[in-house]
Structure formats: structure tokens, C-alpha cells
Amino acid sequence: MTQPDTLRGIGESATLARIFPRLPQSDHALVGPGDDSAVMSAPDSRFVVTTDMMIHGPDFRLAWSAPHDLGWKAAASNLADVAAMGATPTALVVAIAAPADSPVSLLEGIADGLRDACLALAPGCGVVGGDLSVSDTLTIAVTAFGDLSGRAPVLRSGARPGDVVAVSGALGRAAAGLALLFERGTVDGQPDASAAASLRASDPDLVAAQLAPTPPIADGVLAAQAGATAMLDLSDGLALDARRIAQASGVALSLDAAAIGSREALDGGEDHSLLATFPPGTSLPGGFRAIGTVVAGSGLLVDGQHYEERGGWDPYEQWSGGRG
Amino acid sequence: MTQPDTLRGIGESATLARIFPRLPQSDHALVGPGDDSAVMSAPDSRFVVTTDMMIHGPDFRLAWSAPHDLGWKAAASNLADVAAMGATPTALVVAIAAPADSPVSLLEGIADGLRDACLALAPGCGVVGGDLSVSDTLTIAVTAFGDLSGRAPVLRSGARPGDVVAVSGALGRAAAGLALLFERGTVDGQPDASAAASLRASDPDLVAAQLAPTPPIADGVLAAQAGATAMLDLSDGLALDARRIAQASGVALSLDAAAIGSREALDGGEDHSLLATFPPGTSLPGGFRAIGTVVAGSGLLVDGQHYEERGGWDPYEQWSGGRG
């Protein structure tokens, strides 16, 4: 049996040559990859930018995530931050550091996942630059760009009493998928690839919600066009992120438990769905559905009661140190 | 003796609150940090973007680099890639992953270094966004942006026979500093902080050239204004990077050994100086000095002889795995 090529075995230049053709091209690049920098078009003289890193251990387990999942999720989570401003994603730059003994197929799979997520979630968005490096810890750092097409960005601070609170995308599914993986995707407490494969077969939707989420990227622009007053992407769970809009806007968000569904839907992170507020009477665009209203006050109410659960996840305090 | 605060001890929010006030502000930010994305101004409807990562082990040793050095070098190396397009750096986004037991002062020092490098090398450039995470391997990923003020970007592909080859900034100094650190900055083969402190006292310039380089960022715009036909930043050494201009432009670069100085100046990487070509007769701007001419052919000539040394550094093939 031949051994698979490793990064150390073929080196940086040959690795780049194998990854490069897999990456999606950007419709908005004036100068693409290959020079010291890329040059991007910014038609309305502004651009939106966000950055987010995924780290082996706290953010993913290699026994659970396929390389394609990693590229997909790295793209999707950053695209959601662009969409949450009401912008159309235009491009990514991607820095990846991997152990030298990794198979080249790891990086090929990540590149394929980046491409497929861009094609599916934000057509026209492509990779315009990057950096490959070596590290004991597989690390994927993505920076994403977006175009506002002349509109004002939708900030967290614009919610007003009387506005409708609405969400587009899943609530609590990514957290439910993660709980399932920790419950039935381990052997002797360690993440296990065979167990995860069984779960992919038995519970494909929940597992995919965690490993390769499909946030409603196009609904970000639709929300802005419909007059959204505030918006963010749900990375730390509805409860914590709703409080962020409340605090930035100097209001309270009052949510309806029945419209939300489960407790997991309130506290579970990583859905990368869009939470937005709209002026009363707005016909909600795309996949948005009403889950409450903005009221005077502060913080978060659920069925009229203040909801104080902390939610979220602190990487420094809460990562167990496990990888697998 | 009180123990220093660690990231795990105070958590992500408190860490952010301590770093945030130290970061430089960008003169070009319309919406700064704190929302899902930043919004940047791009006055001529384009922006320049580049990304580069620094990893504990292959890229730096904590026994040698102070936190301030790490922030400085992460900024400087990315600013040089923006300058090499003939652009003015406008902003950075910075993702940092650090072990949970790191002292908070590590991140404070990195933030101070980012700020001081921006102030010294590219005033008006600031940090507009970022991401903090946890990792077994300290990792700093920077993405930098620049403004071309209506000019065409200076690519690697524009050199023409007859052009003057010129360089601004140090040649081989960063590599000489690294050689010195490996030679006299170790104890029993391991990077050692006391030995490095002695070297900082005895050879401050060489050590700084490696740990906190000062590339001539402003000369990038001056070169573009003077009509530079090609330009790049010297990250892999003069020989390898000169060949890159030669290949992209379909020409040969013929360099004068006496003008270059030493062999280390040809092969040593990480200076982040600017290598550019100018039409014959150009009055060389800023710190640029002539070191050769562009001729028909391919590859690199030194004193008329083809120079074939490979140069550069492959992270996958050449990193020893050492950290320290």
C-alpha cells in the first residue's frame, strides 16, 4: 500500500499547486492571488471585513470533522458575519497552519469545503489570497469581505421599541448536533471517527448542523433591503446574542418561548443564523420568522420574564484541553 | 508574590477589555471593532488585502521574542506586503490564539507591539477587528489592507529590460540576527532568554532586525509615484524574490555583488525590505539604491553569472519541530 503524500514530503510549493486550482474565484477581484497582495473592487467606496479562526481542539475534532467540513464551516461562519451587516460576501483570504506530517488531502479537502460553501451560500465569493504555514495545531484563519451596494450597514445598535424581533435559520441545531457527538460519537470518552460515521447515517441533519452549517447568507441583504434596524449572526446562542442587540441598542428584547421552541434553541451556539429587528408592520423577507418584539428596558425577556442564563462559551475558561 | 493574571483566570471578555484600549485606531474605519464586521472606507473603490500568520515554533521562539516584538513583527511583515503594491496601509484585522495558561500580559504586549509598529511605520493604520481564541500553539494571524489613491497597483510582472533594479531597506540583516540567536542565544541547544538578553545588549541592531524589523513602508508609495514597474517585499531573501520578479515579468535580473554586499544579503530572508524596478533614468525615491539592471533572459545573474542557489525556507520540509 502506498503512503499518502504528506506536506513535509512534497513541500510548500507543490502543496500550493495542488490546492490552488480547487479554490473558488471571486467575481470582485481586480488582482487575484499570486502577488504580495490582492486588489479587490469596492464599488461603493466601502468594504465590510470580519475575521474568525478555527483551532483544532476547542473548535473542532479531527475524528468528527472531515476536511471538507472544516473548510465549509470556516467559510460559512465568516460569511454569516458579513451577511449580518446586510452585505453581500465578495471574497475570503485564508491562512492555514497544519502539522508537517498531515496528508496533503487534508488541505485539499479544506480547499474543497471552502469552495463548495462559497458556491452554495454566496456565489461570486472566492478566495483571493492566503498563507500556508506549519504548526503543531491545525489552525484555519479566515478573513471575509463584503459589499454593501450603497446601503448603510445594519449594526447591532438600531433596534427600537415596537420593532419585531425575527430570526432566519436554525435555532439550537448546531448545539444539539454537538451534544449528540459528545454523547454518542466517542469511545472511552475520546472523539471517535467510526462512532461519528454512524451518527452521520442515523442523524445526518443534526450532525451537519454542527459540522457544516448552512446559514441563510442571502437573507442578510434581504433584511437590509427590508429595512432591518439591527442584525447579528447567532454564534453564541440566541439568549446571549439577543442581549448584545439589547445592550447595543439600549432596549430590551422580549421573546416568545413558543416561537423559539426549545431551551436548546435559546442557549445553543454556532447556528450562525441571523437575528434581526424590523420596524413594526414590515413584511418579513426571505426565511425570517417573528419570535418577539423590542420593548423599553434592558436585557432579555422570555414570555415576559427576565432571562438571566449566561449562555455562550469562553474558550479560555471552558476548553477541556481535549483534541482528538 | 502574586501570580500574574492568566487568560483562563480572567476569561475572554476581561481579556478583551484589557487589550482593546491598547490597539491603534484606523483613520479609515467607518465602523470599527465591536459589531459582526467592521466597515472600511475605500476612497478609490478598490482595496489592497494580504494575510500572513506567525506560529510559535517555526516563526518565533518565546525565549527570544518579547510579546511586543511579536505584535511589531506581525504588523510589520503584513504592512510590507501592502507597501509592496504601492499602497498606503489603512487597517489590520488580527486573530490571536494562545494557550489558556498564558499571562494576560502576553496579549497586552502583542497589542502594544501592533500599535507601536503601526504608529512608527504606517501612521493612520489601525486595528479594526479581530478574534481571540485558545490554542496549544500561540498563533497570530494578521490581514492588512491598503489604499492605492487611484494609482495602478505595482505588480511583480512589470519589469522591462533596461529598468534599474533597486532596493530600499536592509539586506540580510534579519537572517544575520537569526544566525546570531541560534549561535549564541541558546543553552544546550535550546533558545534561552538570558542569552538573548545578552545579545540584545551586545548586538541590538542585528537582534532587532530579526525580532522587530523596520521595513521602509512609506517607500512603497514613493516607488509607485516614481513609476516603479515591478515591486515585492523581500520575505524569502533577495535571490529567491528577485527570481520571482524575473519569472513574473519574463526577464532576468542582473545584480551587482558589490552593491549587494554579502552572501547573507543575497540569501537571507525576513528583511521585508522592498525590491523594485524603475525605468532607466528614474531618480530613485526615498531609501532606494540601485543594485542592478533588468536584462533579457530569465532567472537571476550576479556579476554576470547565473546564480542558482535555491534560497528561501520551506516550513514543511525545514522546520525542526523546535519551539522554546
Tab-separated table of C-alpha atoms in Angstrom, chain A residues 113-280:
chain	number	residue	atom	x	y	z
A	113	GLY	CA	-15.032	22.782	1.530
A	114	LEU	CA	-14.210	26.484	1.180
A	115	ARG	CA	-15.183	26.314	-2.495
A	116	ASP	CA	-18.404	24.394	-2.005
A	117	ALA	CA	-19.557	26.670	0.827
A	118	CYS	CA	-18.911	29.768	-1.284
A	119	LEU	CA	-20.724	28.266	-4.275
A	120	ALA	CA	-23.697	27.173	-2.175
A	121	LEU	CA	-24.041	30.087	0.237
A	122	ALA	CA	-22.520	33.096	-1.530
A	123	PRO	CA	-21.990	32.588	-5.273
A	124	GLY	CA	-19.412	35.015	-6.672
A	125	CYS	CA	-17.429	34.986	-3.436
A	126	GLY	CA	-13.980	33.439	-3.804
A	127	VAL	CA	-10.557	33.122	-2.203
A	128	VAL	CA	-8.236	35.983	-3.228
A	129	GLY	CA	-5.241	35.320	-1.012
A	130	GLY	CA	-3.799	33.203	1.729
A	131	ASP	CA	-0.875	31.868	3.653
A	132	LEU	CA	0.259	28.302	4.316
A	133	SER	CA	2.319	27.515	7.359
A	134	VAL	CA	3.327	24.681	9.662
A	135	SER	CA	2.071	24.257	13.238
A	136	ASP	CA	1.611	21.534	15.818
A	137	THR	CA	-2.030	22.686	15.937
A	138	LEU	CA	-4.181	22.693	12.804
A	139	THR	CA	-5.451	26.276	12.532
A	140	ILE	CA	-7.663	27.921	9.911
A	141	ALA	CA	-7.915	31.728	9.954
A	142	VAL	CA	-10.386	33.279	7.534
A	143	THR	CA	-10.961	36.954	6.825
A	144	ALA	CA	-14.086	37.729	4.793
A	145	PHE	CA	-15.146	40.793	2.817
A	146	GLY	CA	-18.482	42.156	1.731
A	147	ASP	CA	-20.120	44.819	-0.397
A	148	LEU	CA	-22.987	46.983	0.889
A	149	SER	CA	-24.100	48.213	-2.582
A	150	GLY	CA	-24.577	51.732	-1.265
A	151	ARG	CA	-26.752	50.764	1.722
A	152	ALA	CA	-25.991	51.684	5.319
A	153	PRO	CA	-24.587	48.727	7.290
A	154	VAL	CA	-27.074	47.091	9.661
A	155	LEU	CA	-25.496	47.458	13.115
A	156	ARG	CA	-26.439	45.929	16.454
A	157	SER	CA	-27.425	49.297	17.807
A	158	GLY	CA	-30.503	50.266	15.806
A	159	ALA	CA	-33.321	48.286	17.475
A	160	ARG	CA	-36.230	50.483	18.668
A	161	PRO	CA	-39.180	49.697	20.963
A	162	GLY	CA	-42.023	48.349	18.856
A	163	ASP	CA	-39.741	46.621	16.353
A	164	VAL	CA	-40.374	42.986	15.509
A	165	VAL	CA	-37.639	40.519	16.505
A	166	ALA	CA	-37.140	37.863	13.843
A	167	VAL	CA	-34.751	35.061	13.052
A	168	SER	CA	-33.733	33.321	9.857
A	169	GLY	CA	-32.119	29.899	10.023
A	170	ALA	CA	-31.885	27.106	12.562
A	171	LEU	CA	-32.011	27.620	16.345
A	172	GLY	CA	-30.140	25.258	18.626
A	173	ARG	CA	-29.484	22.651	15.956
A	174	ALA	CA	-25.701	23.074	15.941
A	175	ALA	CA	-25.599	22.686	19.723
A	176	ALA	CA	-27.888	19.658	19.549
A	177	GLY	CA	-25.529	18.148	16.987
A	178	LEU	CA	-22.541	18.791	19.235
A	179	ALA	CA	-24.322	17.270	22.223
A	180	LEU	CA	-25.091	14.201	20.146
A	181	LEU	CA	-21.439	13.897	19.085
A	182	PHE	CA	-20.203	14.157	22.685
A	183	GLU	CA	-22.872	11.657	23.803
A	184	ARG	CA	-22.642	9.006	21.110
A	185	GLY	CA	-19.632	9.998	18.967
A	186	THR	CA	-16.985	8.984	21.491
A	187	VAL	CA	-15.317	5.776	22.627
A	188	ASP	CA	-13.890	5.763	26.153
A	189	GLY	CA	-14.527	9.488	26.278
A	190	GLN	CA	-12.479	10.198	23.127
A	191	PRO	CA	-13.934	11.507	19.844
A	192	ASP	CA	-14.172	8.534	17.512
A	193	ALA	CA	-14.424	8.534	13.733
A	194	SER	CA	-16.438	5.307	13.455
A	195	ALA	CA	-18.962	6.449	16.019
A	196	ALA	CA	-19.281	9.766	14.196
A	197	ALA	CA	-19.821	7.922	10.907
A	198	SER	CA	-22.727	6.045	12.482
A	199	LEU	CA	-24.240	9.322	13.655
A	200	ARG	CA	-23.851	10.837	10.198
A	201	ALA	CA	-26.009	7.966	8.969
A	202	SER	CA	-28.596	7.992	11.761
A	203	ASP	CA	-28.857	11.773	12.366
A	204	PRO	CA	-27.464	13.468	9.273
A	205	ASP	CA	-29.221	16.798	9.769
A	206	LEU	CA	-28.139	17.373	13.368
A	207	VAL	CA	-24.568	16.301	12.694
A	208	ALA	CA	-24.385	18.552	9.633
A	209	ALA	CA	-25.823	21.468	11.609
A	210	GLN	CA	-22.755	21.272	13.855
A	211	LEU	CA	-20.035	20.229	11.419
A	212	ALA	CA	-21.083	22.038	8.223
A	213	PRO	CA	-23.804	24.586	8.977
A	214	THR	CA	-25.781	26.325	6.222
A	215	PRO	CA	-26.544	29.831	7.499
A	216	PRO	CA	-29.017	31.877	5.420
A	217	ILE	CA	-26.374	34.187	3.923
A	218	ALA	CA	-28.597	35.741	1.238
A	219	ASP	CA	-31.142	36.744	3.896
A	220	GLY	CA	-28.665	39.324	5.222
A	221	VAL	CA	-29.083	41.510	2.162
A	222	LEU	CA	-32.844	40.834	2.060
A	223	ALA	CA	-33.109	42.008	5.684
A	224	ALA	CA	-31.196	45.201	4.925
A	225	GLN	CA	-33.375	45.892	1.887
A	226	ALA	CA	-36.496	45.341	4.007
A	227	GLY	CA	-35.301	47.975	6.484
A	228	ALA	CA	-33.853	45.872	9.307
A	229	THR	CA	-32.919	48.165	12.214
A	230	ALA	CA	-30.400	45.801	13.845
A	231	MET	CA	-28.884	42.432	12.993
A	232	LEU	CA	-26.232	39.952	14.109
A	233	ASP	CA	-25.238	36.380	13.460
A	234	LEU	CA	-26.034	33.864	16.175
A	235	SER	CA	-22.652	32.444	17.115
A	236	ASP	CA	-23.068	32.258	20.914
A	237	GLY	CA	-26.723	31.286	21.121
A	238	LEU	CA	-29.942	33.255	20.879
A	239	ALA	CA	-30.062	34.352	24.525
A	240	LEU	CA	-26.564	35.826	24.714
A	241	ASP	CA	-26.687	37.346	21.231
A	242	ALA	CA	-30.159	38.828	21.758
A	243	ARG	CA	-28.751	40.556	24.861
A	244	ARG	CA	-25.995	42.012	22.683
A	245	ILE	CA	-28.549	43.710	20.416
A	246	ALA	CA	-30.467	44.843	23.508
A	247	GLN	CA	-27.367	46.347	25.092
A	248	ALA	CA	-26.045	47.986	21.915
A	249	SER	CA	-29.476	49.462	21.187
A	250	GLY	CA	-30.404	50.471	24.759
A	251	VAL	CA	-33.609	48.415	24.706
A	252	ALA	CA	-34.914	45.016	25.855
A	253	LEU	CA	-35.764	42.117	23.580
A	254	SER	CA	-38.924	40.256	24.566
A	255	LEU	CA	-39.103	36.773	23.062
A	256	ASP	CA	-41.953	34.290	22.825
A	257	ALA	CA	-40.896	30.840	24.080
A	258	ALA	CA	-43.375	29.019	21.847
A	259	ALA	CA	-41.982	30.733	18.746
A	260	ILE	CA	-38.451	29.813	19.748
A	261	GLY	CA	-39.109	26.164	20.505
A	262	SER	CA	-36.714	24.523	22.930
A	263	ARG	CA	-34.333	25.553	25.669
A	264	GLU	CA	-31.515	24.419	23.379
A	265	ALA	CA	-32.774	26.950	20.860
A	266	LEU	CA	-32.203	29.698	23.431
A	267	ASP	CA	-28.750	28.726	24.652
A	268	GLY	CA	-27.096	26.685	21.915
A	269	GLY	CA	-24.369	28.415	19.925
A	270	GLU	CA	-22.849	28.064	16.458
A	271	ASP	CA	-26.001	28.105	14.351
A	272	HIS	CA	-24.807	31.246	12.552
A	273	SER	CA	-28.434	32.065	11.861
A	274	LEU	CA	-29.400	35.738	11.542
A	275	LEU	CA	-31.207	37.610	14.321
A	276	ALA	CA	-32.707	40.920	13.204
A	277	THR	CA	-35.176	43.578	14.226
A	278	PHE	CA	-37.607	45.191	11.799
A	279	PRO	CA	-39.943	48.186	12.057
A	280	PRO	CA	-43.490	47.184	13.049
